[in-house]
Amino acid sequence: MRLITLALAALLLLIQFPLWLGKGGWLRVADMEAQVALANKKNMELKARNAKLESEVRDLKDGTGAVEERARYELGMVKQNEIFVQIVRKGQTPPLLETPVDAAAPH
């Protein structure tokens, strides 16, 4: 009787091995699901970034508003006959403006 119990226990362990540690086992499936979830998250982030870039490219091609906005905020440019006013709060240091390329070049 004891031999049959041991044999059945050994068979049960042999049957359980592929279920847990085999090629399609639960541990590997859980690991793959985690990898798929991570890849899906990264794909969603990249799709959002691509949509933003596509929108920006479309704005730059079609309209002048985006070009003007970039020139103002990134390059510090102003329109002709426009006065640039910067308000600095008490105790706040003004941000350093980059010197224009023409002003830096010796004449």
PDB file of C-alpha atoms in Angstrom:
ATOM      1  CA  MET A   1       0.000   0.000   0.000  1.00  0.00           C
ATOM      2  CA  ARG A   2       2.827   2.332   0.882  1.00  0.00           C
ATOM      3  CA  LEU A   3       4.526   1.647  -2.442  1.00  0.00           C
ATOM      4  CA  ILE A   4       1.367   2.550  -4.366  1.00  0.00           C
ATOM      5  CA  THR A   5       1.013   5.818  -2.409  1.00  0.00           C
ATOM      6  CA  LEU A   6       4.628   6.745  -3.152  1.00  0.00           C
ATOM      7  CA  ALA A   7       4.202   5.868  -6.814  1.00  0.00           C
ATOM      8  CA  LEU A   8       1.030   7.965  -7.094  1.00  0.00           C
ATOM      9  CA  ALA A   9       2.725  10.899  -5.310  1.00  0.00           C
ATOM     10  CA  ALA A  10       5.676  10.657  -7.709  1.00  0.00           C
ATOM     11  CA  LEU A  11       3.307  10.593 -10.697  1.00  0.00           C
ATOM     12  CA  LEU A  12       1.451  13.601  -9.312  1.00  0.00           C
ATOM     13  CA  LEU A  13       4.741  15.507  -9.032  1.00  0.00           C
ATOM     14  CA  LEU A  14       5.721  14.505 -12.568  1.00  0.00           C
ATOM     15  CA  ILE A  15       2.374  15.747 -13.865  1.00  0.00           C
ATOM     16  CA  GLN A  16       2.703  19.031 -11.961  1.00  0.00           C
ATOM     17  CA  PHE A  17       6.231  19.791 -13.214  1.00  0.00           C
ATOM     18  CA  PRO A  18       5.246  20.897 -16.757  1.00  0.00           C
ATOM     19  CA  LEU A  19       2.288  22.809 -15.376  1.00  0.00           C
ATOM     20  CA  TRP A  20       4.516  25.024 -13.226  1.00  0.00           C
ATOM     21  CA  LEU A  21       7.959  24.970 -14.834  1.00  0.00           C
ATOM     22  CA  GLY A  22       7.389  23.702 -18.383  1.00  0.00           C
ATOM     23  CA  LYS A  23       7.417  25.615 -21.652  1.00  0.00           C
ATOM     24  CA  GLY A  24       3.793  26.736 -21.293  1.00  0.00           C
ATOM     25  CA  GLY A  25       3.764  26.672 -17.496  1.00  0.00           C
ATOM     26  CA  TRP A  26       2.029  29.177 -15.277  1.00  0.00           C
ATOM     27  CA  LEU A  27       5.242  30.882 -14.187  1.00  0.00           C
ATOM     28  CA  ARG A  28       6.365  31.475 -17.755  1.00  0.00           C
ATOM     29  CA  VAL A  29       2.878  32.629 -18.777  1.00  0.00           C
ATOM     30  CA  ALA A  30       2.796  35.127 -15.892  1.00  0.00           C
ATOM     31  CA  ASP A  31       6.243  36.412 -16.899  1.00  0.00           C
ATOM     32  CA  MET A  32       5.153  36.779 -20.536  1.00  0.00           C
ATOM     33  CA  GLU A  33       1.983  38.609 -19.491  1.00  0.00           C
ATOM     34  CA  ALA A  34       4.098  41.063 -17.493  1.00  0.00           C
ATOM     35  CA  GLN A  35       6.358  41.606 -20.515  1.00  0.00           C
ATOM     36  CA  VAL A  36       3.344  42.144 -22.790  1.00  0.00           C
ATOM     37  CA  ALA A  37       1.850  44.664 -20.356  1.00  0.00           C
ATOM     38  CA  LEU A  38       5.169  46.553 -20.226  1.00  0.00           C
ATOM     39  CA  ALA A  39       5.444  46.536 -24.021  1.00  0.00           C
ATOM     40  CA  ASN A  40       1.842  47.768 -24.366  1.00  0.00           C
ATOM     41  CA  LYS A  41       2.531  50.611 -21.927  1.00  0.00           C
ATOM     42  CA  LYS A  42       5.637  51.628 -23.850  1.00  0.00           C
ATOM     43  CA  ASN A  43       3.716  51.434 -27.149  1.00  0.00           C
ATOM     44  CA  MET A  44       0.985  53.708 -25.785  1.00  0.00           C
ATOM     45  CA  GLU A  45       3.614  56.249 -24.659  1.00  0.00           C
ATOM     46  CA  LEU A  46       5.286  56.131 -28.065  1.00  0.00           C
ATOM     47  CA  LYS A  47       1.937  56.491 -29.869  1.00  0.00           C
ATOM     48  CA  ALA A  48       1.140  59.559 -27.768  1.00  0.00           C
ATOM     49  CA  ARG A  49       4.581  61.020 -28.544  1.00  0.00           C
ATOM     50  CA  ASN A  50       4.141  60.298 -32.251  1.00  0.00           C
ATOM     51  CA  ALA A  51       0.699  61.907 -32.286  1.00  0.00           C
ATOM     52  CA  LYS A  52       2.122  65.003 -30.603  1.00  0.00           C
ATOM     53  CA  LEU A  53       4.983  65.188 -33.095  1.00  0.00           C
ATOM     54  CA  GLU A  54       2.621  64.632 -36.016  1.00  0.00           C
ATOM     55  CA  SER A  55       0.389  67.436 -34.785  1.00  0.00           C
ATOM     56  CA  GLU A  56       3.382  69.731 -34.396  1.00  0.00           C
ATOM     57  CA  VAL A  57       4.631  68.933 -37.905  1.00  0.00           C
ATOM     58  CA  ARG A  58       1.155  69.586 -39.324  1.00  0.00           C
ATOM     59  CA  ASP A  59       1.012  72.935 -37.499  1.00  0.00           C
ATOM     60  CA  LEU A  60       4.453  73.905 -38.770  1.00  0.00           C
ATOM     61  CA  LYS A  61       3.521  73.004 -42.351  1.00  0.00           C
ATOM     62  CA  ASP A  62       0.058  74.565 -42.440  1.00  0.00           C
ATOM     63  CA  GLY A  63       0.068  77.574 -40.160  1.00  0.00           C
ATOM     64  CA  THR A  64       2.334  80.364 -39.040  1.00  0.00           C
ATOM     65  CA  GLY A  65       1.070  80.347 -35.448  1.00  0.00           C
ATOM     66  CA  ALA A  66       3.265  77.445 -34.374  1.00  0.00           C
ATOM     67  CA  VAL A  67       6.328  78.928 -36.071  1.00  0.00           C
ATOM     68  CA  GLU A  68       5.712  82.274 -34.392  1.00  0.00           C
ATOM     69  CA  GLU A  69       5.196  80.622 -31.002  1.00  0.00           C
ATOM     70  CA  ARG A  70       8.466  78.695 -31.311  1.00  0.00           C
ATOM     71  CA  ALA A  71      10.330  81.816 -32.392  1.00  0.00           C
ATOM     72  CA  ARG A  72       8.966  83.743 -29.411  1.00  0.00           C
ATOM     73  CA  TYR A  73       9.451  81.192 -26.638  1.00  0.00           C
ATOM     74  CA  GLU A  74      12.475  79.226 -27.763  1.00  0.00           C
ATOM     75  CA  LEU A  75      14.467  81.901 -29.581  1.00  0.00           C
ATOM     76  CA  GLY A  76      13.253  85.010 -27.728  1.00  0.00           C
ATOM     77  CA  MET A  77      12.281  86.796 -30.941  1.00  0.00           C
ATOM     78  CA  VAL A  78       9.817  89.688 -31.200  1.00  0.00           C
ATOM     79  CA  LYS A  79       7.926  91.135 -34.135  1.00  0.00           C
ATOM     80  CA  GLN A  80       8.915  94.345 -35.828  1.00  0.00           C
ATOM     81  CA  ASN A  81       7.592  97.440 -33.966  1.00  0.00           C
ATOM     82  CA  GLU A  82       6.900  95.276 -30.905  1.00  0.00           C
ATOM     83  CA  ILE A  83       8.309  96.019 -27.452  1.00  0.00           C
ATOM     84  CA  PHE A  84       9.504  93.202 -25.205  1.00  0.00           C
ATOM     85  CA  VAL A  85       8.574  93.713 -21.544  1.00  0.00           C
ATOM     86  CA  GLN A  86       9.695  91.333 -18.816  1.00  0.00           C
ATOM     87  CA  ILE A  87       8.215  91.589 -15.324  1.00  0.00           C
ATOM     88  CA  VAL A  88      10.443  90.311 -12.530  1.00  0.00           C
ATOM     89  CA  ARG A  89       9.004  89.847  -9.051  1.00  0.00           C
ATOM     90  CA  LYS A  90      10.769  91.137  -5.973  1.00  0.00           C
ATOM     91  CA  GLY A  91      13.599  88.828  -4.947  1.00  0.00           C
ATOM     92  CA  GLN A  92      13.452  86.920  -8.229  1.00  0.00           C
ATOM     93  CA  THR A  93      16.418  87.013 -10.569  1.00  0.00           C
ATOM     94  CA  PRO A  94      15.607  87.540 -14.234  1.00  0.00           C
ATOM     95  CA  PRO A  95      16.384  84.625 -16.534  1.00  0.00           C
ATOM     96  CA  LEU A  96      19.512  85.156 -18.576  1.00  0.00           C
ATOM     97  CA  LEU A  97      18.776  85.863 -22.197  1.00  0.00           C
ATOM     98  CA  GLU A  98      21.116  84.381 -24.749  1.00  0.00           C
ATOM     99  CA  THR A  99      23.019  86.885 -26.812  1.00  0.00           C
ATOM    100  CA  PRO A 100      22.012  86.968 -30.470  1.00  0.00           C
ATOM    101  CA  VAL A 101      24.475  85.503 -32.943  1.00  0.00           C
ATOM    102  CA  ASP A 102      24.896  88.863 -34.754  1.00  0.00           C
ATOM    103  CA  ALA A 103      25.709  90.693 -31.507  1.00  0.00           C
ATOM    104  CA  ALA A 104      28.329  88.127 -30.502  1.00  0.00           C
ATOM    105  CA  ALA A 105      30.198  88.334 -33.785  1.00  0.00           C
ATOM    106  CA  PRO A 106      32.993  90.943 -33.926  1.00  0.00           C
ATOM    107  CA  HIS A 107      32.404  93.785 -36.417  1.00  0.00           C
TER     108      HIS A 107
END
